[in-house]
Structure formats: C-alpha cells, structure tokens
PDB file of C-alpha atoms and ligand atoms in Angstrom:
ATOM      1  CA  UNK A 647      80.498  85.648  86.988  1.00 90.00           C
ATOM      2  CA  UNK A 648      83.139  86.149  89.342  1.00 96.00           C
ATOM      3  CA  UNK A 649      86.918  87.057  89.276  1.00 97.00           C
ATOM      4  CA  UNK A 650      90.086  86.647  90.313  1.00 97.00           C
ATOM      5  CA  UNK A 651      92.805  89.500  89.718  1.00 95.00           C
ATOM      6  CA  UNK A 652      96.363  88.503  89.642  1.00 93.00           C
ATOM      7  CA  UNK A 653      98.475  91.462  91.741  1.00 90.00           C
ATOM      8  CA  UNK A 654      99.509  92.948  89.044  1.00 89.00           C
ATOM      9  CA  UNK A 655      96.147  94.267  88.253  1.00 93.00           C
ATOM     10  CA  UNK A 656      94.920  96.700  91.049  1.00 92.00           C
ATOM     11  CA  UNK A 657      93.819  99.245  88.855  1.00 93.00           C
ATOM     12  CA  UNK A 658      91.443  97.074  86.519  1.00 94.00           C
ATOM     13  CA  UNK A 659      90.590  95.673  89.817  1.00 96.00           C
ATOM     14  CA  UNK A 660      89.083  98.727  91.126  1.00 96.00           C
ATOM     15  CA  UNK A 661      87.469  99.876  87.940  1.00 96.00           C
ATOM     16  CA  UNK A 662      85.400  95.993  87.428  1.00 96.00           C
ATOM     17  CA  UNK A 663      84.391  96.836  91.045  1.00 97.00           C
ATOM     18  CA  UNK A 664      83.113 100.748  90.180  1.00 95.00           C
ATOM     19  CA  UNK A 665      81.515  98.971  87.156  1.00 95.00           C
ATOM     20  CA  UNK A 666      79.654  96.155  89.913  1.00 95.00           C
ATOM     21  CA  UNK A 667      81.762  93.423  89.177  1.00 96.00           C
ATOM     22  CA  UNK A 668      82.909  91.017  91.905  1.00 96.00           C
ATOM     23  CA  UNK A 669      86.247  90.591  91.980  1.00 97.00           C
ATOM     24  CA  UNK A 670      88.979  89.835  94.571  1.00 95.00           C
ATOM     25  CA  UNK A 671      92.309  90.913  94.259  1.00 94.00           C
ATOM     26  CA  UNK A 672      95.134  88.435  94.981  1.00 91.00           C
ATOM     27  CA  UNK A 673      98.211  89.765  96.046  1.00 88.00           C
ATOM     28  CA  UNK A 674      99.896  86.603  96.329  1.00 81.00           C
ATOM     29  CA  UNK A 675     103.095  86.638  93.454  1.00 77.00           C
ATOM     30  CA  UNK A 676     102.978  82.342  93.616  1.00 89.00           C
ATOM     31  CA  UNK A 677     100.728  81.040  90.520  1.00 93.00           C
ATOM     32  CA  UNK A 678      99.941  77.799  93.208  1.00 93.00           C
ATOM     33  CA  UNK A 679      97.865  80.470  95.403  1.00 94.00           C
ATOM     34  CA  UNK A 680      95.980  82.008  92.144  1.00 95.00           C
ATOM     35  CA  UNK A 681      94.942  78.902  90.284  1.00 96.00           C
ATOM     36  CA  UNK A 682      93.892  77.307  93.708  1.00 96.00           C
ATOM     37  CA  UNK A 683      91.895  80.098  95.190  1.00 95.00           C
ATOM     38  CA  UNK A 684      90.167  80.497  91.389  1.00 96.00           C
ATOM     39  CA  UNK A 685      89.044  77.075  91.296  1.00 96.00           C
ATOM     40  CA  UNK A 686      87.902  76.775  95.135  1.00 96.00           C
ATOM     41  CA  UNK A 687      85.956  80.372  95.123  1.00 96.00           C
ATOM     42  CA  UNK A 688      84.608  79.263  91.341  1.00 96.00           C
ATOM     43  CA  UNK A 689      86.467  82.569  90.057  1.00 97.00           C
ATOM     44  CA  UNK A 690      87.669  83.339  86.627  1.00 96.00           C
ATOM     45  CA  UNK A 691      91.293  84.226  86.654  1.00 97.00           C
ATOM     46  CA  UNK A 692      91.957  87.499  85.398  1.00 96.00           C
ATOM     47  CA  UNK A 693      95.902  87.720  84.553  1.00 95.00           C
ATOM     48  CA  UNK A 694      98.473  89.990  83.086  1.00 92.00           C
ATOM     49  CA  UNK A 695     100.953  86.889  83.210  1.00 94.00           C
ATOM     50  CA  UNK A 696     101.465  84.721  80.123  1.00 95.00           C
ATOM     51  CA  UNK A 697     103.110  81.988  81.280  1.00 95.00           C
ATOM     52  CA  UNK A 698     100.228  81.629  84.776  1.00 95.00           C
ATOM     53  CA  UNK A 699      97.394  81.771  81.905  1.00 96.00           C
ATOM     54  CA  UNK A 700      98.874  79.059  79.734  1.00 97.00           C
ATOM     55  CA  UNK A 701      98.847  76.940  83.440  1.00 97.00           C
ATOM     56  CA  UNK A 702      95.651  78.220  83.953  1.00 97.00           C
ATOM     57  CA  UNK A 703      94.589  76.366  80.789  1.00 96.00           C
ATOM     58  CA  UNK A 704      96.093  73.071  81.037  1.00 97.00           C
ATOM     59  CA  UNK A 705      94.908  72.764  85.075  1.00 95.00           C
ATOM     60  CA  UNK A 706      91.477  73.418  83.376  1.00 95.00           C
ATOM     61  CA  UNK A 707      91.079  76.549  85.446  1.00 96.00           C
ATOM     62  CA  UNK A 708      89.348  79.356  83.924  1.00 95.00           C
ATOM     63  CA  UNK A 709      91.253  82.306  82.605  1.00 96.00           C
ATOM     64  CA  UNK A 710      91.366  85.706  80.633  1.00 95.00           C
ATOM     65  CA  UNK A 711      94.704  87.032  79.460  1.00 95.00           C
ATOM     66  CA  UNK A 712      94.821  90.758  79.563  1.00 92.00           C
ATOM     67  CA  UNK A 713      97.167  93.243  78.850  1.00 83.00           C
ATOM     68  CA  UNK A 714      97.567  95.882  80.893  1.00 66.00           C
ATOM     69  CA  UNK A 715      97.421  98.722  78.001  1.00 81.00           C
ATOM     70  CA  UNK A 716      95.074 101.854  78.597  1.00 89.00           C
ATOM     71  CA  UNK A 717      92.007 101.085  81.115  1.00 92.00           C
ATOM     72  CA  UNK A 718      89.811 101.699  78.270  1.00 94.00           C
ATOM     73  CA  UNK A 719      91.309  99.721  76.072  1.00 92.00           C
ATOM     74  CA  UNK A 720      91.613  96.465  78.722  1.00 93.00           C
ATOM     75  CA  UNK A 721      88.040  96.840  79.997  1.00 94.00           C
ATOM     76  CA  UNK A 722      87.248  96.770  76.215  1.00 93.00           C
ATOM     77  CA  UNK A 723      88.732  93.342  75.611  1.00 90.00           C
ATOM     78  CA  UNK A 724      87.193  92.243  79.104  1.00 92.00           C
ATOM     79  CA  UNK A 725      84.136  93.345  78.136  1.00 92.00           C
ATOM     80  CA  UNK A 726      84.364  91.300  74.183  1.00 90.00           C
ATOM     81  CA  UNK A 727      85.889  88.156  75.688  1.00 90.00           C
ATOM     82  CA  UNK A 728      83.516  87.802  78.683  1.00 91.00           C
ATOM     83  CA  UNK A 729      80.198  89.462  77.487  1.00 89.00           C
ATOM     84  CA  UNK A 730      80.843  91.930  80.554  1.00 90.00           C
ATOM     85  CA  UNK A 731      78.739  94.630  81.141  1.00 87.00           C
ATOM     86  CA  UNK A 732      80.353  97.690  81.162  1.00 90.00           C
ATOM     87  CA  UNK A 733      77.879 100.438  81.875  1.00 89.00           C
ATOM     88  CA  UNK A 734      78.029 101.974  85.021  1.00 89.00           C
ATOM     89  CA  UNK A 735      75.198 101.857  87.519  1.00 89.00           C
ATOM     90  CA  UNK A 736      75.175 103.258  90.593  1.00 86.00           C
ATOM     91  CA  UNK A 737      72.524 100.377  92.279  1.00 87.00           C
ATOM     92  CA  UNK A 738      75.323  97.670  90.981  1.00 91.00           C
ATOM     93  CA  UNK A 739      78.447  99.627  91.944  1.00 94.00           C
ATOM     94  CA  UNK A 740      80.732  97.926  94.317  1.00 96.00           C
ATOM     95  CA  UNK A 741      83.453  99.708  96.748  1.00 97.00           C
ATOM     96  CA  UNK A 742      86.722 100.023  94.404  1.00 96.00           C
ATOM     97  CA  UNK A 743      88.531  99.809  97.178  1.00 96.00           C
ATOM     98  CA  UNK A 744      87.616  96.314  98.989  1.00 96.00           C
ATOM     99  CA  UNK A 745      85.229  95.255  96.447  1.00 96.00           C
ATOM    100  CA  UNK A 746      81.707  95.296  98.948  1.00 97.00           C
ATOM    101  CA  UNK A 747      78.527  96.892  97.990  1.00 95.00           C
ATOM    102  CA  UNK A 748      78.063 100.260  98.622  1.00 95.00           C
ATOM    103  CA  UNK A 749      74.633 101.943  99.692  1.00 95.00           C
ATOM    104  CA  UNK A 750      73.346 105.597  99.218  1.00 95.00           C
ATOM    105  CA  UNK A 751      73.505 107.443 102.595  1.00 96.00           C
ATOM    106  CA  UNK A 752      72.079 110.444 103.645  1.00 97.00           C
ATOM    107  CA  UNK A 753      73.951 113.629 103.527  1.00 97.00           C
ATOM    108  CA  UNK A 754      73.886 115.019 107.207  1.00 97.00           C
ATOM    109  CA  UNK A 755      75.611 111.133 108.065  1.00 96.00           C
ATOM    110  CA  UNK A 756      78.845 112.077 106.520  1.00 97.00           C
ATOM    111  CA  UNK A 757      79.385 115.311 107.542  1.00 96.00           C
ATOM    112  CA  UNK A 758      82.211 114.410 109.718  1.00 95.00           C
ATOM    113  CA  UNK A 759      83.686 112.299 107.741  1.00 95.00           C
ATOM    114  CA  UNK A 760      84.750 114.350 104.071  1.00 96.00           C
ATOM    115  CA  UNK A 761      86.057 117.351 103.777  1.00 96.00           C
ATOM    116  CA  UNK A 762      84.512 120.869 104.065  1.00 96.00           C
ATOM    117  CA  UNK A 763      84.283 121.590 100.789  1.00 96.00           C
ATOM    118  CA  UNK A 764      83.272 118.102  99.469  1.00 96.00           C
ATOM    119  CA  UNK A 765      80.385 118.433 102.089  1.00 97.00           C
ATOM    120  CA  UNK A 766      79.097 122.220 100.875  1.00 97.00           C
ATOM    121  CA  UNK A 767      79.672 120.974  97.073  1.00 96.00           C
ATOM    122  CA  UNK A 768      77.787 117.985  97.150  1.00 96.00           C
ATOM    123  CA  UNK A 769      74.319 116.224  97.654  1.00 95.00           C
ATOM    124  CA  UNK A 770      74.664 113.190  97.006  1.00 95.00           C
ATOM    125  CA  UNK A 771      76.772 110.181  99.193  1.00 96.00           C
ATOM    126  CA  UNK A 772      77.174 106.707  99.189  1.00 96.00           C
ATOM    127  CA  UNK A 773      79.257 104.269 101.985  1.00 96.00           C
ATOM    128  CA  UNK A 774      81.114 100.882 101.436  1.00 97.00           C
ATOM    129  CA  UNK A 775      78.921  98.402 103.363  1.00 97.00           C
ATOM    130  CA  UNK A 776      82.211  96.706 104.806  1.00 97.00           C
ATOM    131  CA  UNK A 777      82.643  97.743 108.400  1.00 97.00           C
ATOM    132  CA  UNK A 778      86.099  97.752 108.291  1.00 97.00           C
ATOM    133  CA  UNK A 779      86.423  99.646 105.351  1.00 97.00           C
ATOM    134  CA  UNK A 780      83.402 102.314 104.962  1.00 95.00           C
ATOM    135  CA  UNK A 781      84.808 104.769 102.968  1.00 96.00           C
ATOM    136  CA  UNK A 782      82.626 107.661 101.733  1.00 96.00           C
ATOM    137  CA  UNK A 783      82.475 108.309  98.032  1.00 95.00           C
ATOM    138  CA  UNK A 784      80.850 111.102  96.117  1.00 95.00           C
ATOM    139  CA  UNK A 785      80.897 111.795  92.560  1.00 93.00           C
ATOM    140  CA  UNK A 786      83.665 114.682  92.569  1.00 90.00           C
ATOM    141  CA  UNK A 787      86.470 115.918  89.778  1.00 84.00           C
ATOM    142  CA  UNK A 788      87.474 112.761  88.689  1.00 87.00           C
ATOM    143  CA  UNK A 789      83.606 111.761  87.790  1.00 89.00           C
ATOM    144  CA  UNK A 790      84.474 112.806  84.599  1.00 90.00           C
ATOM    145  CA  UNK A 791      87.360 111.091  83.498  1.00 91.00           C
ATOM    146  CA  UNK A 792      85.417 107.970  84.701  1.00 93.00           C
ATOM    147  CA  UNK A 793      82.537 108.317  82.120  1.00 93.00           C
ATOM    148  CA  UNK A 794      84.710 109.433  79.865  1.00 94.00           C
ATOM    149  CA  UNK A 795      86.919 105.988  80.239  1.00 94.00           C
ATOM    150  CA  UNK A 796      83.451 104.011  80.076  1.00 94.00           C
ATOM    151  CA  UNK A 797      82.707 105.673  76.911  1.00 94.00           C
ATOM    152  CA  UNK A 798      86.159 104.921  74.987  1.00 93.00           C
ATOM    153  CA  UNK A 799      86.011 101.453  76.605  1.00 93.00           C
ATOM    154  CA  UNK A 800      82.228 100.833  75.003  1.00 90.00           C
ATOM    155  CA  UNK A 801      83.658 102.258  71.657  1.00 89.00           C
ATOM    156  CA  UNK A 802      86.344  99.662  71.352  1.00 82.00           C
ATOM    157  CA  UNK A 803      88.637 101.284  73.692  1.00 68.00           C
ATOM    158  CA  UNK A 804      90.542 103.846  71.041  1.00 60.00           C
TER     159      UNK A 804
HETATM  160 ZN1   ZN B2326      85.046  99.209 100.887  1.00 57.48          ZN
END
C-alpha cells in the first residue's frame, strides 16, 4: 500500500517513512492536485482535511481521515484503519526525510560527514539511497523517544 500525505501532515509523513512506509508528501494546498496525483500514482490519500476526504469519497478516490492529535495516537488509528504495520525495522526503514530506502554503511564512509562526537559515540550508520538527498542517520538521543512513540502507538496510542 502506498500513500499520499496532504501538506499538512509532514510529521506523520516522516514517521510512516521511519516505520518503511511509502509515502509522498504533497505540498500542493489545491484538493484538484491531491485527488489527481492519488488516483494516477494508485496512492491512498492520507488527509487532515474534512471537507478534501468527503471529495475524496464521492470521486471514488481512496482516503483515510486523520487527525492530527499526538503521533502516537494518529499512527494508532493509521495503523487500525489500514492494517499498517507499525513495528519498526531497520531492513524496511525508509529516509524520513525524502521517503527513499536507506542502506547500512560502513563506519569509516561517514566520517566526514557527522559530527565529531556522533562519529566517536557511534558504530553503527546508515545513508538515504537518494543521491540528491543522502543524509546520514544514526540512532542518537532521540532513539528513544522514537521507540517509546512506537510503543504508545501499538498500545492504542494513550
Ligand atoms: Zn533521503
């Protein structure tokens, strides 16, 4: 299954993409752009906006109304609605960023390119396959919070 985000959702956009999901973000405000690119790329439309999921609907495109509460609680209901899986794994994880698969590198290969400290602290890398993106990412402070967030969101999102 693949998705659509409406621009008001960049942050559940890059947490469907740390969880492996495919999903492109749309920045586009018009509801013409959204329900045509969803039905031409064969994406399910992922919207904060009421009145664009009721169009959705009736131009038989599909949709998934969310609200916007606490991460948990949205990737929760994404999770119920769609039968998403919401486990993190790091051979499915996709750039949060641009949304392209990311690959385990080796550690001397980004030694130039994160800090210092990052470098001396950790072992373990992995790159954005997209050329014109490849950031770095590493699992540093804010590892945490992310299982943590994947936890409340399995338990309901509370
Ligand atoms: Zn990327």
């Amino acid at each position: 299954m693949r998705f659509l985000a409406d621009g008001m959702l960049g942050n559940i956009t890059r947490w469907l993409r740390l969880l492996g999901h495919d999903v492109e973000y749309e920045p586009a405000k018009d509801d013409r752009t959204l329900l045509n690119r969803s039905r031409i790329e064969g994406r399910v439309l992922i919207t904060a906006d009421m009145e664009l999921f009721r169009l959705a609907k009736r131009r038989g495109v599909d949709a998934v109304l969310v609200k916007e509460t606490s991460t948990a609680q949205t990737l929760s209901r994404l999770s119920k609605k769609l039968k998403l899986r919401i486990d993190f794994d790091e051979l499915e994880s996709r750039c949060p960023t641009c949304g392209s698969t990311i690959v385990r590198v080796a550690k001397p290969s980004v030694r130039e390119r994160v800090p210092e400290g990052t470098y001396r602290r950790y072992m373990r890398f992995w790159a954005c396959t997209n050329p014109a993106c490849s950031k770095i990412y590493w699992r540093g402070s804010h590892w945490k919070r992310i299982r943590k967030t994947i936890a409340e969101a399995k338990q309901g999102g509370v």
